[in-house]
Tab-separated table of C-alpha atoms and ligand atoms in Angstrom:
chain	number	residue	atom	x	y	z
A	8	UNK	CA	361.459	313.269	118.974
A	9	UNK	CA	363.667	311.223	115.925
A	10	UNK	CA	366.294	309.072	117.064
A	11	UNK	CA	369.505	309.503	116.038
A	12	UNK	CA	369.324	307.105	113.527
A	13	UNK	CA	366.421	308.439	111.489
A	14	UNK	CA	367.593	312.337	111.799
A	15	UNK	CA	370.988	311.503	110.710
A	16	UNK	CA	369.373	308.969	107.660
A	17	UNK	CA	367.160	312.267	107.233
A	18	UNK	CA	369.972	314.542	106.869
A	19	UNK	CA	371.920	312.135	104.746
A	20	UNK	CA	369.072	311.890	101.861
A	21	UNK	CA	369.780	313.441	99.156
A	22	UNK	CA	373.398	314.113	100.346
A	23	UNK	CA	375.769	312.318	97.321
A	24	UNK	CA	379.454	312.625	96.385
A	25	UNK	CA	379.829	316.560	94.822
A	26	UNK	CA	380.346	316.456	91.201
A	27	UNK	CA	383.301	315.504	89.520
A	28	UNK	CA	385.319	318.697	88.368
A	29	UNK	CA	389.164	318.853	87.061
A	30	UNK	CA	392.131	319.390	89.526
A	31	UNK	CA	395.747	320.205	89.826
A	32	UNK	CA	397.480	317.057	91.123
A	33	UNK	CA	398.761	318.879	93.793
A	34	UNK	CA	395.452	320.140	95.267
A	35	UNK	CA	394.060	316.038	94.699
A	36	UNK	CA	395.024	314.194	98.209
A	37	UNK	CA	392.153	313.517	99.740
A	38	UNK	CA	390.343	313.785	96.868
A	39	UNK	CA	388.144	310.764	95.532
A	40	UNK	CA	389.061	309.614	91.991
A	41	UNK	CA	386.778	310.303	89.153
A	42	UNK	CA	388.340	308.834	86.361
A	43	UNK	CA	390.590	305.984	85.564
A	44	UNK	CA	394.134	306.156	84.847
A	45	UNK	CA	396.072	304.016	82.193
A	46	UNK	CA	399.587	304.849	81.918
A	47	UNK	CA	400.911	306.654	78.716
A	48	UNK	CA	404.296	305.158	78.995
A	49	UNK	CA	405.860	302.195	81.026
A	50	UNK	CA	407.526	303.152	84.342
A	51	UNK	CA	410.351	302.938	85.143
A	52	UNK	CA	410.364	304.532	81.468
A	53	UNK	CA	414.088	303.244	80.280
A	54	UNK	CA	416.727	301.017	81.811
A	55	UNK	CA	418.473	302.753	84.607
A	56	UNK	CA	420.842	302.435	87.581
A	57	UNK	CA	419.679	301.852	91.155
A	58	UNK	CA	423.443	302.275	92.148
A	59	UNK	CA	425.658	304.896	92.077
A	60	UNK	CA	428.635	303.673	90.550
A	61	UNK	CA	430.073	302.339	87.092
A	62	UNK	CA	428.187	300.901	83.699
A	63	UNK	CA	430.359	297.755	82.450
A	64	UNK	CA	430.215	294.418	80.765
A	65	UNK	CA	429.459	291.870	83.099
A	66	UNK	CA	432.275	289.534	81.294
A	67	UNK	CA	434.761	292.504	81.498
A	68	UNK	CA	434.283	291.965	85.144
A	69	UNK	CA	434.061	288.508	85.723
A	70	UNK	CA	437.274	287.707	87.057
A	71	UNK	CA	437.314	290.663	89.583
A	72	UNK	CA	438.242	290.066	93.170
A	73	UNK	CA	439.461	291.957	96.107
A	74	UNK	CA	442.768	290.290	95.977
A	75	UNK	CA	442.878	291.082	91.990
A	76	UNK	CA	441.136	294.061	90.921
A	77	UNK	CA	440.377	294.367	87.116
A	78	UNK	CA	441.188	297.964	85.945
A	79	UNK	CA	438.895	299.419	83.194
A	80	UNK	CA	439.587	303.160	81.256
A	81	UNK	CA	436.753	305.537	81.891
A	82	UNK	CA	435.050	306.800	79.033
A	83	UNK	CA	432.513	308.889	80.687
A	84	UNK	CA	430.075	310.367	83.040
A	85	UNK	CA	426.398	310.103	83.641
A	86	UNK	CA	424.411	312.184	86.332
A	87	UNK	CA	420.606	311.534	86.606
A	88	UNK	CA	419.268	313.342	83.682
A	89	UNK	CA	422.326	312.834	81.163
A	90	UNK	CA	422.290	310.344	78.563
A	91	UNK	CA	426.038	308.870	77.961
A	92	UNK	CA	428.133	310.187	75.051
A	93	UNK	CA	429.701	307.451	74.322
A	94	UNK	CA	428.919	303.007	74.041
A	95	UNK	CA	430.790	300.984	76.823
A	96	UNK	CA	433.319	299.123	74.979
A	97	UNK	CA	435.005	295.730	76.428
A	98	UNK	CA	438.175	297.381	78.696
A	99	UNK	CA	436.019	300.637	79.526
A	100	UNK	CA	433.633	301.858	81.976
A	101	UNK	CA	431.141	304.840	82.065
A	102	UNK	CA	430.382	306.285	85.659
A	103	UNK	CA	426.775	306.095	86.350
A	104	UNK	CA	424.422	307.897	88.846
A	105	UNK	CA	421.322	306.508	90.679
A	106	UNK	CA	418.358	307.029	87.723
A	107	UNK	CA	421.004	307.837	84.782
A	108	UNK	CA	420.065	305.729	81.771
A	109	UNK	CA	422.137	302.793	81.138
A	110	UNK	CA	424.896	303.340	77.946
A	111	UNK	CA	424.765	301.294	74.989
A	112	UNK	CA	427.006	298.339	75.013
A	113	UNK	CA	426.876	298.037	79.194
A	114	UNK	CA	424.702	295.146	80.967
A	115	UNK	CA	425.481	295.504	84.253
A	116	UNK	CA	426.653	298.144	86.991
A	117	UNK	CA	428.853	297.777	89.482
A	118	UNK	CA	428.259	299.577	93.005
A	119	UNK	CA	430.451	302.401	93.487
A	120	UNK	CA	431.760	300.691	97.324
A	121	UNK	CA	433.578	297.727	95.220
A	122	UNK	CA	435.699	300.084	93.185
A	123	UNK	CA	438.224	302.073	94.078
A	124	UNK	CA	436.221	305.420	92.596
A	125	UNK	CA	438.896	306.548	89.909
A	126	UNK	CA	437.552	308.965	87.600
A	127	UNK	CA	440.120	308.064	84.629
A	128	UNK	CA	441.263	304.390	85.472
A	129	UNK	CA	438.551	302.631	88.218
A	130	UNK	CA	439.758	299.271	89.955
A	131	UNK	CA	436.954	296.881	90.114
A	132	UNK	CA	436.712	294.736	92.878
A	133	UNK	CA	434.427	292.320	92.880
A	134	UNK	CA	431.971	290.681	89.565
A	135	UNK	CA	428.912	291.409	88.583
A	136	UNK	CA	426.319	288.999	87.178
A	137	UNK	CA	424.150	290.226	83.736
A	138	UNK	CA	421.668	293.340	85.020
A	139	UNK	CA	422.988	293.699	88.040
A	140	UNK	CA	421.812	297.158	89.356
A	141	UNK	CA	419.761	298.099	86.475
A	142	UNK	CA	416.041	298.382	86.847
A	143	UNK	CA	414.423	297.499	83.504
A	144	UNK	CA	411.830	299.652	81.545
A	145	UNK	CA	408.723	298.276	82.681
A	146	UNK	CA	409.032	296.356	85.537
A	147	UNK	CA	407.153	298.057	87.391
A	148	UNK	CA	404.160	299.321	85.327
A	149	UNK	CA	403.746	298.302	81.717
A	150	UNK	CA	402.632	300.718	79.172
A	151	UNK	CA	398.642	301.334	78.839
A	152	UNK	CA	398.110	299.891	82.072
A	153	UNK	CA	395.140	300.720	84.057
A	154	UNK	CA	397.148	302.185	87.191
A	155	UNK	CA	394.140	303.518	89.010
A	156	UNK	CA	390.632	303.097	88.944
A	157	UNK	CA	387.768	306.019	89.972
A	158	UNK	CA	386.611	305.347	92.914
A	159	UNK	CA	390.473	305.106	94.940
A	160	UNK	CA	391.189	307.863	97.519
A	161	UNK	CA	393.709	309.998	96.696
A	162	UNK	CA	396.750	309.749	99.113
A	163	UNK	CA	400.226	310.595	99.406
A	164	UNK	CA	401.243	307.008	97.807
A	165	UNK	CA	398.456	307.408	94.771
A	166	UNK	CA	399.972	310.594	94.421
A	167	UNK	CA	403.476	309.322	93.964
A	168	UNK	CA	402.184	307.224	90.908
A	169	UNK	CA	399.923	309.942	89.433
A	170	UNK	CA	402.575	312.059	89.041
A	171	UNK	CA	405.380	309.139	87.839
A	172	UNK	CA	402.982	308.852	84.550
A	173	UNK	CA	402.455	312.488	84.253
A	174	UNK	CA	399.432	313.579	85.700
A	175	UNK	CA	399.249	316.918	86.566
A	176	UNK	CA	395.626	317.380	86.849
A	177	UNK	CA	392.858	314.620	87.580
A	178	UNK	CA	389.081	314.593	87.487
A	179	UNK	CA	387.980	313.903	91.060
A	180	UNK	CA	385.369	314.794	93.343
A	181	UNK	CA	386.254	317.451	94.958
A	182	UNK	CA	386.641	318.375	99.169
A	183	UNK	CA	383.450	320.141	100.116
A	184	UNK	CA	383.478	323.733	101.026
A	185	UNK	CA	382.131	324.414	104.573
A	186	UNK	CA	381.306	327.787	105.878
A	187	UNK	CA	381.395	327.834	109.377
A	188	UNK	CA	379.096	330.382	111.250
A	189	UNK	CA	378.565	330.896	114.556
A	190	UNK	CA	376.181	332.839	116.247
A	191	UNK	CA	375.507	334.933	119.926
A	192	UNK	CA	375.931	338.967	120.951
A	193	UNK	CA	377.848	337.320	123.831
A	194	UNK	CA	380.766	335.779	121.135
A	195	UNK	CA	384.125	337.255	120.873
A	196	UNK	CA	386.875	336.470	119.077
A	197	UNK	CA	389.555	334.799	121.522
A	198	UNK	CA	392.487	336.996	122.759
A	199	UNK	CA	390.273	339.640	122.774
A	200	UNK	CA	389.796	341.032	126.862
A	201	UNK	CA	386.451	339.533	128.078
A	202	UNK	CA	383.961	342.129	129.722
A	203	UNK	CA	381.308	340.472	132.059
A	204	UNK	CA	379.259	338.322	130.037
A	205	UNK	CA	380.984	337.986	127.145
A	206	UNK	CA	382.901	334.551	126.080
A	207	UNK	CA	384.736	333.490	123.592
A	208	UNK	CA	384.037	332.446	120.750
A	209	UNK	CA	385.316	328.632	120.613
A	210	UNK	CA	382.584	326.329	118.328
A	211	UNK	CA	383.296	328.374	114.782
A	212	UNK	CA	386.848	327.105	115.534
A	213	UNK	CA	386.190	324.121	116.957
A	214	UNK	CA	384.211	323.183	113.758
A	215	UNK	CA	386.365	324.570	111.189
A	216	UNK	CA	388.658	321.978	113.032
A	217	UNK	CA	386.558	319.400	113.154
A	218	UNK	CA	385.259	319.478	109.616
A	219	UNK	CA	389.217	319.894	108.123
A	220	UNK	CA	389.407	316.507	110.278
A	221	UNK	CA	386.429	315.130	107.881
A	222	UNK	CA	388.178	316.329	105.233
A	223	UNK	CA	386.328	319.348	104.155
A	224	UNK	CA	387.663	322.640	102.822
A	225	UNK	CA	386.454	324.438	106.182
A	226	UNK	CA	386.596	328.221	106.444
A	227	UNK	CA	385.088	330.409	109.333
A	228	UNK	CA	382.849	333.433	109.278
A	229	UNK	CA	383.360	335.890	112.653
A	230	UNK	CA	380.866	335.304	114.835
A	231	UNK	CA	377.502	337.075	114.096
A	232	UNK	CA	375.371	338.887	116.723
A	233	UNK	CA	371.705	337.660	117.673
A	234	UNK	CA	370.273	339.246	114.623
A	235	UNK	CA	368.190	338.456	112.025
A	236	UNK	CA	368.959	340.853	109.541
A	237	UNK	CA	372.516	340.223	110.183
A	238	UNK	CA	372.295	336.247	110.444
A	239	UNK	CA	370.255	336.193	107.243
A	240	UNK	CA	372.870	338.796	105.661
A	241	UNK	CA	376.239	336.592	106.838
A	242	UNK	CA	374.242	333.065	105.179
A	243	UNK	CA	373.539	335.284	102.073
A	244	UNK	CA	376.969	336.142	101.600
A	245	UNK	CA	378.486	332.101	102.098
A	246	UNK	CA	375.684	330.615	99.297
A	247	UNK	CA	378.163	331.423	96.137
A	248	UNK	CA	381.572	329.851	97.931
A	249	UNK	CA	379.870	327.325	100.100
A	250	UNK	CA	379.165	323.409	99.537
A	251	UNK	CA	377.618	323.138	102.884
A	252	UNK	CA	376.920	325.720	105.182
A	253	UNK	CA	376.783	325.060	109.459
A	254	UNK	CA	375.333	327.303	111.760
A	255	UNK	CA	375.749	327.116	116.148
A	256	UNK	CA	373.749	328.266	118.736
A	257	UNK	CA	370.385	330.312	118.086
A	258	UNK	CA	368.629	327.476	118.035
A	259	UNK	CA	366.656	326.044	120.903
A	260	UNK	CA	363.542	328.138	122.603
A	261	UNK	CA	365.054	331.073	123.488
A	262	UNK	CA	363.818	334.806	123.062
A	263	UNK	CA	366.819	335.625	120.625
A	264	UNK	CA	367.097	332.498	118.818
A	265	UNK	CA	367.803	333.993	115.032
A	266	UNK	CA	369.175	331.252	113.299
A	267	UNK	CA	365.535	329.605	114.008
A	268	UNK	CA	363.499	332.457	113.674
A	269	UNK	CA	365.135	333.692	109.869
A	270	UNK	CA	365.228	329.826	108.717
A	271	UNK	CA	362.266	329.096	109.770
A	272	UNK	CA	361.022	332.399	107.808
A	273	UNK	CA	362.694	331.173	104.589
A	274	UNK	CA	360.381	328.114	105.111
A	275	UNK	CA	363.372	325.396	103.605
A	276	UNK	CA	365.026	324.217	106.909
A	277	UNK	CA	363.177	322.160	109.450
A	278	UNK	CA	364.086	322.326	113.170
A	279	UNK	CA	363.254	319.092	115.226
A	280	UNK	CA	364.199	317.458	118.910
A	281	UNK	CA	366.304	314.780	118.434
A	282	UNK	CA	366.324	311.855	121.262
A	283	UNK	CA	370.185	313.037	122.268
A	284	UNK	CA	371.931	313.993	124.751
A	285	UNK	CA	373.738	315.949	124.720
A	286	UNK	CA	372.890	318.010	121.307
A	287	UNK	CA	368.569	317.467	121.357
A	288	UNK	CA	367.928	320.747	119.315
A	289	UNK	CA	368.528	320.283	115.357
A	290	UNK	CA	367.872	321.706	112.193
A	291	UNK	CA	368.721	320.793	108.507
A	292	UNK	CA	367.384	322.065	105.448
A	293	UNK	CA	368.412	323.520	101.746
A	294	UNK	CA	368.731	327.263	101.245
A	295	UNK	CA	369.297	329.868	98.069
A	296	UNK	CA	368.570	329.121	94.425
A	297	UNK	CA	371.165	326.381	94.329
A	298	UNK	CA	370.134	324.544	97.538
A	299	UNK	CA	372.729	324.754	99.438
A	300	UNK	CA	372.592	321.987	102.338
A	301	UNK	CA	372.636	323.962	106.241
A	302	UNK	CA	372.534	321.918	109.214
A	303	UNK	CA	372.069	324.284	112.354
A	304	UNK	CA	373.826	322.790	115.287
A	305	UNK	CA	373.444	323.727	118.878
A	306	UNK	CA	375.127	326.495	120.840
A	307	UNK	CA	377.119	325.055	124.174
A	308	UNK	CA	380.027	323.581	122.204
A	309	UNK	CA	379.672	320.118	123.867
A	310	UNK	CA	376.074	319.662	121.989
A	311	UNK	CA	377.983	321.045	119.081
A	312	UNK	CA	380.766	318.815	119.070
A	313	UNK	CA	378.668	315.766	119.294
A	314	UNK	CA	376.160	316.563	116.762
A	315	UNK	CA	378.867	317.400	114.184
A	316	UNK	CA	380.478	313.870	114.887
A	317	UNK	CA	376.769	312.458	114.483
A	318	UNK	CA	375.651	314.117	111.470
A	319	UNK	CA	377.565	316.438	110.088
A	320	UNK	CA	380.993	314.277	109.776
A	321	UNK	CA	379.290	311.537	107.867
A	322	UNK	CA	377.551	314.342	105.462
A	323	UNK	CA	380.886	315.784	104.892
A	324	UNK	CA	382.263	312.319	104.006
A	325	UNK	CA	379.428	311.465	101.647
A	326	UNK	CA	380.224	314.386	99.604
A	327	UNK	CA	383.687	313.467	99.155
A	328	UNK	CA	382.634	309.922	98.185
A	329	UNK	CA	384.338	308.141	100.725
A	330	UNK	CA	383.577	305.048	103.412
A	331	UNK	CA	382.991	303.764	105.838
A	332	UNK	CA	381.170	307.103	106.502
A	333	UNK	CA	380.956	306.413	110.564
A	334	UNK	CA	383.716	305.913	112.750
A	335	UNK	CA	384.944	302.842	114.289
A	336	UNK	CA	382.823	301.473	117.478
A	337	UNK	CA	383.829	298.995	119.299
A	338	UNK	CA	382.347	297.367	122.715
A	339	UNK	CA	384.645	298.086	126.142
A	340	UNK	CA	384.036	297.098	129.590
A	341	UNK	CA	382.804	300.449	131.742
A	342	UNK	CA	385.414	300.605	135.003
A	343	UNK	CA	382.616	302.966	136.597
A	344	UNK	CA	378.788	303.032	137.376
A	345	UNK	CA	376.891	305.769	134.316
A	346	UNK	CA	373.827	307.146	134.297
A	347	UNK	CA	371.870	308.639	131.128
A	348	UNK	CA	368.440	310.017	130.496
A	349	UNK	CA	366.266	307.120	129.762
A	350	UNK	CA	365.017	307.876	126.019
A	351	UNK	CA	367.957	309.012	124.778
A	352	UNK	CA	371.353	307.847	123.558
A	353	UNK	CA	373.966	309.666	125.563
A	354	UNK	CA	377.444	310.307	123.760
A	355	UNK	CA	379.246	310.551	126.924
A	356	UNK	CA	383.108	312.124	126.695
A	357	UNK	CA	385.497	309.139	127.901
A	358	UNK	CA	388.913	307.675	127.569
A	359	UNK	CA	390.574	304.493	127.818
A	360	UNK	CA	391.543	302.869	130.554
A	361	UNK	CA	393.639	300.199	129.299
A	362	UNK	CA	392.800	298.520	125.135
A	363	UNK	CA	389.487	297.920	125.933
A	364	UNK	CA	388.327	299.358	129.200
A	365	UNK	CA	386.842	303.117	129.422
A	366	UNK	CA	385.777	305.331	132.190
A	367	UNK	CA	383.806	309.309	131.415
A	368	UNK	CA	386.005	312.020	131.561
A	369	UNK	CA	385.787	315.702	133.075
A	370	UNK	CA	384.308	317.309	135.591
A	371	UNK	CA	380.945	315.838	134.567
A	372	UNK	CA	378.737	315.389	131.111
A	373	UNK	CA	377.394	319.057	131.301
A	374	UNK	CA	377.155	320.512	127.551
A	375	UNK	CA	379.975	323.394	128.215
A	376	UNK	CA	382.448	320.939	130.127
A	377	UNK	CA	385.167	321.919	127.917
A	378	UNK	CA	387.517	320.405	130.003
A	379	UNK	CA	385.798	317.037	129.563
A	380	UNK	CA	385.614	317.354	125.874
A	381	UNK	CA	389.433	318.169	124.894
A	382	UNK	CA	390.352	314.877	127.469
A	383	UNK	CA	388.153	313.072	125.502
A	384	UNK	CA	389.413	309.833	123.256
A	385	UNK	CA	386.391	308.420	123.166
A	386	UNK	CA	382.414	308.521	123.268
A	387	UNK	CA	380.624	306.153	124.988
A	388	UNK	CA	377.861	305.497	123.432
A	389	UNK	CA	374.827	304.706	126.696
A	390	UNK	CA	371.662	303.501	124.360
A	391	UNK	CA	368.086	304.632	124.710
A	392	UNK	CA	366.380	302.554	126.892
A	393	UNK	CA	368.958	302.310	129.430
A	394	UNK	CA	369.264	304.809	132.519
A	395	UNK	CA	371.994	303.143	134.895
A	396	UNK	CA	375.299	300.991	133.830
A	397	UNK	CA	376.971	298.844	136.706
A	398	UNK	CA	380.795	299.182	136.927
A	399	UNK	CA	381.699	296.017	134.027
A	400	UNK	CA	379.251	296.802	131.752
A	401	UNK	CA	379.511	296.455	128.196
A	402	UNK	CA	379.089	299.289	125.968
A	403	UNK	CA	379.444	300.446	122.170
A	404	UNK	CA	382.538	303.219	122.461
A	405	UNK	CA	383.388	305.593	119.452
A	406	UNK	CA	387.200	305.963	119.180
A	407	UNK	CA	388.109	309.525	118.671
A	408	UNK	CA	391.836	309.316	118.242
A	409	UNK	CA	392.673	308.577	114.579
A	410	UNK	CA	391.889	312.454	114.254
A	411	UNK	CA	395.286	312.831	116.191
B	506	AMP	P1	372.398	329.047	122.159
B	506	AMP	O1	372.177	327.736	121.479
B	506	AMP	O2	372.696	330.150	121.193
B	506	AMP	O3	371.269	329.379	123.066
B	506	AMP	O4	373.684	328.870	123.043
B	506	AMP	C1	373.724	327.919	124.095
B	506	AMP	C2	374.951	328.134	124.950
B	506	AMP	O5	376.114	327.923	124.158
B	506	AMP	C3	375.101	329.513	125.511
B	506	AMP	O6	375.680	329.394	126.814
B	506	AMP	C4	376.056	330.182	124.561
B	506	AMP	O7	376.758	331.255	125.150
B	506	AMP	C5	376.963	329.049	124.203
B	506	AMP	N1	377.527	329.267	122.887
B	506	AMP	C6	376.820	329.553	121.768
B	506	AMP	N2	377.636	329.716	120.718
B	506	AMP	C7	378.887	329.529	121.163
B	506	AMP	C8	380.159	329.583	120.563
B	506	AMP	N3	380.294	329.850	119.268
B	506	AMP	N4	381.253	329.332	121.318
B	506	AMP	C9	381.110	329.058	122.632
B	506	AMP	N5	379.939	328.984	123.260
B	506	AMP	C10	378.824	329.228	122.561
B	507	MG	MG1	372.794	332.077	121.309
């Protein structure tokens, strides 16, 4: 049996960042940088208001006080957008929006709430000192700047800036593609009426879920019966859309275990125990004449759960390009006794108790306890070697809830 640590090293060989390929901007969040960005022109891009209210000349205005208003003509009007028609001349004003360009022969604004508002005549109430309420060309990036190097992570605030020097398409590496199959004649598609036997289908959604949370580009296949024919037929059709294709169930030692029997035909996956628990039964290899990556996950949707956060999450991260490729763990005090299987490393389903206390969860750590798994915040991580934890032990604990 591997350990965890060597399967999921074994899985992660050969797994790098996908290649760089062009993108809108507005398809880029997420998205690791591939390029770096120097700005064409300087932002903000010409002197403008941050004030709604009126362009003057700051010694038009110096004298201006509640108790003795200075009246100035107005000469014009400028919305966002507009440039004005006309210079401000000493005696006149030019109405100005937030983001209008400042007119000619004005040097400072003054916010609409110490005038009066007139439109023809406007009563100024109080002075203004030299470029007051203008934001300069350039403060804020300089022209030919580097703004943003390859290598950043796209987000909603890189965006912002992307866009501000005129980006609309970037060379990043893109999300992968995952195809999500799942596979068992006893799978049906939820809401439809279960006859004895039959479940629903919940790990092709679960996963499709669980890899969007990654960051992936996640799309399900319906659920394909136990067999091979079909299962080989449904992987056949993913290998031209997918960048990484994951299979559940059919793969432990069962009579009708297809997605084991037709890999293990094509001779390019490899199917090993792995010292877990739950989620022992794994399988990764490279299929089709481009080599597309599969990793064959387990069928009770516990196992499955698990073994995508194990493997399968940091896989989908290194082919995005982004770290720290594991989650967060972090040691908490046990308020209960545990138990695990001696040689393996149990990912037990917990929450927290208070910051840094946990206790398991659900109605025990069987591999379908559903229940257990969507009360979950946590795993608590029980390492090989160790079969009983006292009530305040200390133990690694993988925090679930920045998915939330
Ligand atoms: P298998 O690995 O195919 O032998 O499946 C192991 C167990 O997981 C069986 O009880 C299956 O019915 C169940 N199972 C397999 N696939 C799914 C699925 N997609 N959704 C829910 N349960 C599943
Ligand atoms: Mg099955």
């Amino acid at each position: 049996m591997l350990s965890v640590d060597d399967y999921r090293n074994l899985v992660l060989t050969g797994t790098v960042p996908l290649a760089p390929i062009e993108l809108p901007l507005s398809d880029c969040d997420g998205c690791v940088l591939a390029e770096d960005v120097r700005a064409p022109w300087p932002l903000p891009s010409f002197d403008n208001s941050s004030m709604d209210g009126y362009a003057v000349r700051s010694a038009d205005v110096a004298g201006a006080a509640e108790s003795s208003p200075t009246r100035l003509r107005v000469v014009d009007d400028v919305p966002a957008g507009f440039r004005a028609s006309v210079e401000v001349e000493p005696g006149t004003a030019i109405r100005i929006m937030t983001g209008a360009p400042i007119p000619g022969g004005a040097d400072c604004v003054v916010p609409v709430e110490v005038t009066d508002g007139g439109t023809t005549d406007v009563l100024i109430k109080a002075p203004a000192d030299l470029g007051a309420c203008i934001r300069r060309a350039g403060e804020d990036v300089v022209v030919g700047d580097q703004v943003m190097s390859a290598g950043t992570l796209l987000t909603a605030r890189h965006i912002a800036l992307l866009a501000a020097v005129g980006r609309g398409a970037l060379r990043v590496h893109p999300r992968p593609r995952v195809a999500v199959l799942s596979t068992g004649s006893e799978l049906v598609e939820p809401g439809t009426e279960l006859r004895m036997g039959l479940i629903s289908d919940s790990n092709s959604f679960m996963l499709v879920a669980a890899a969007r949370a990654a960051g992936a580009i996640a799309y399900r296949v319906p659920p394909v019966i136990d067999d091979e024919d079909a299962f080989l037929q449904a992987v056949t059709d993913q290998l031209h859309r997918a960048d990484l294709i994951l299979t559940s169930g059919g793969v432990s030692m069962g009579a009708y275990d297809t997605v084991k029997a037709v890999f293990s035909r094509l001779g390019t996956v490899d199917f090993m125990k792995v010292a877990m628990q739950p989620g022992m039964p794994q399988g990764y290899g490279r299929v089709g004449s481009d080599s597309i990556p599969v990793i064959t996950l387990p069928g009770n949707p516990v196992s499955s759960y698990i073994s995508f956060e194990c493997f399968v999450r940091p896989v989908i991260r290194t082919m995005r390009g982004v770290q720290p490729i594991l989650r967060v763990t972090s040691p908490c005090t046990l308020t209960t006794e545990m138990r695990s299987p001696l040689n393996k490393r149990q990912f037990a389903r917990g929450r927290y108790v208070s910051g840094h206390s946990v206790e398991p969860v659900g109605s025990g750590q069987g591999s379908h306890v559903l229940g257990g798994l969507s009360q979950a915040e946590c795993l608590i991580v029980i390492p090989e070697g160790v079969d009983f934890l006292a009530p305040g032990s200390v133990v690694d604990v993988i925090d679930l809830r920045e998915d939330q």
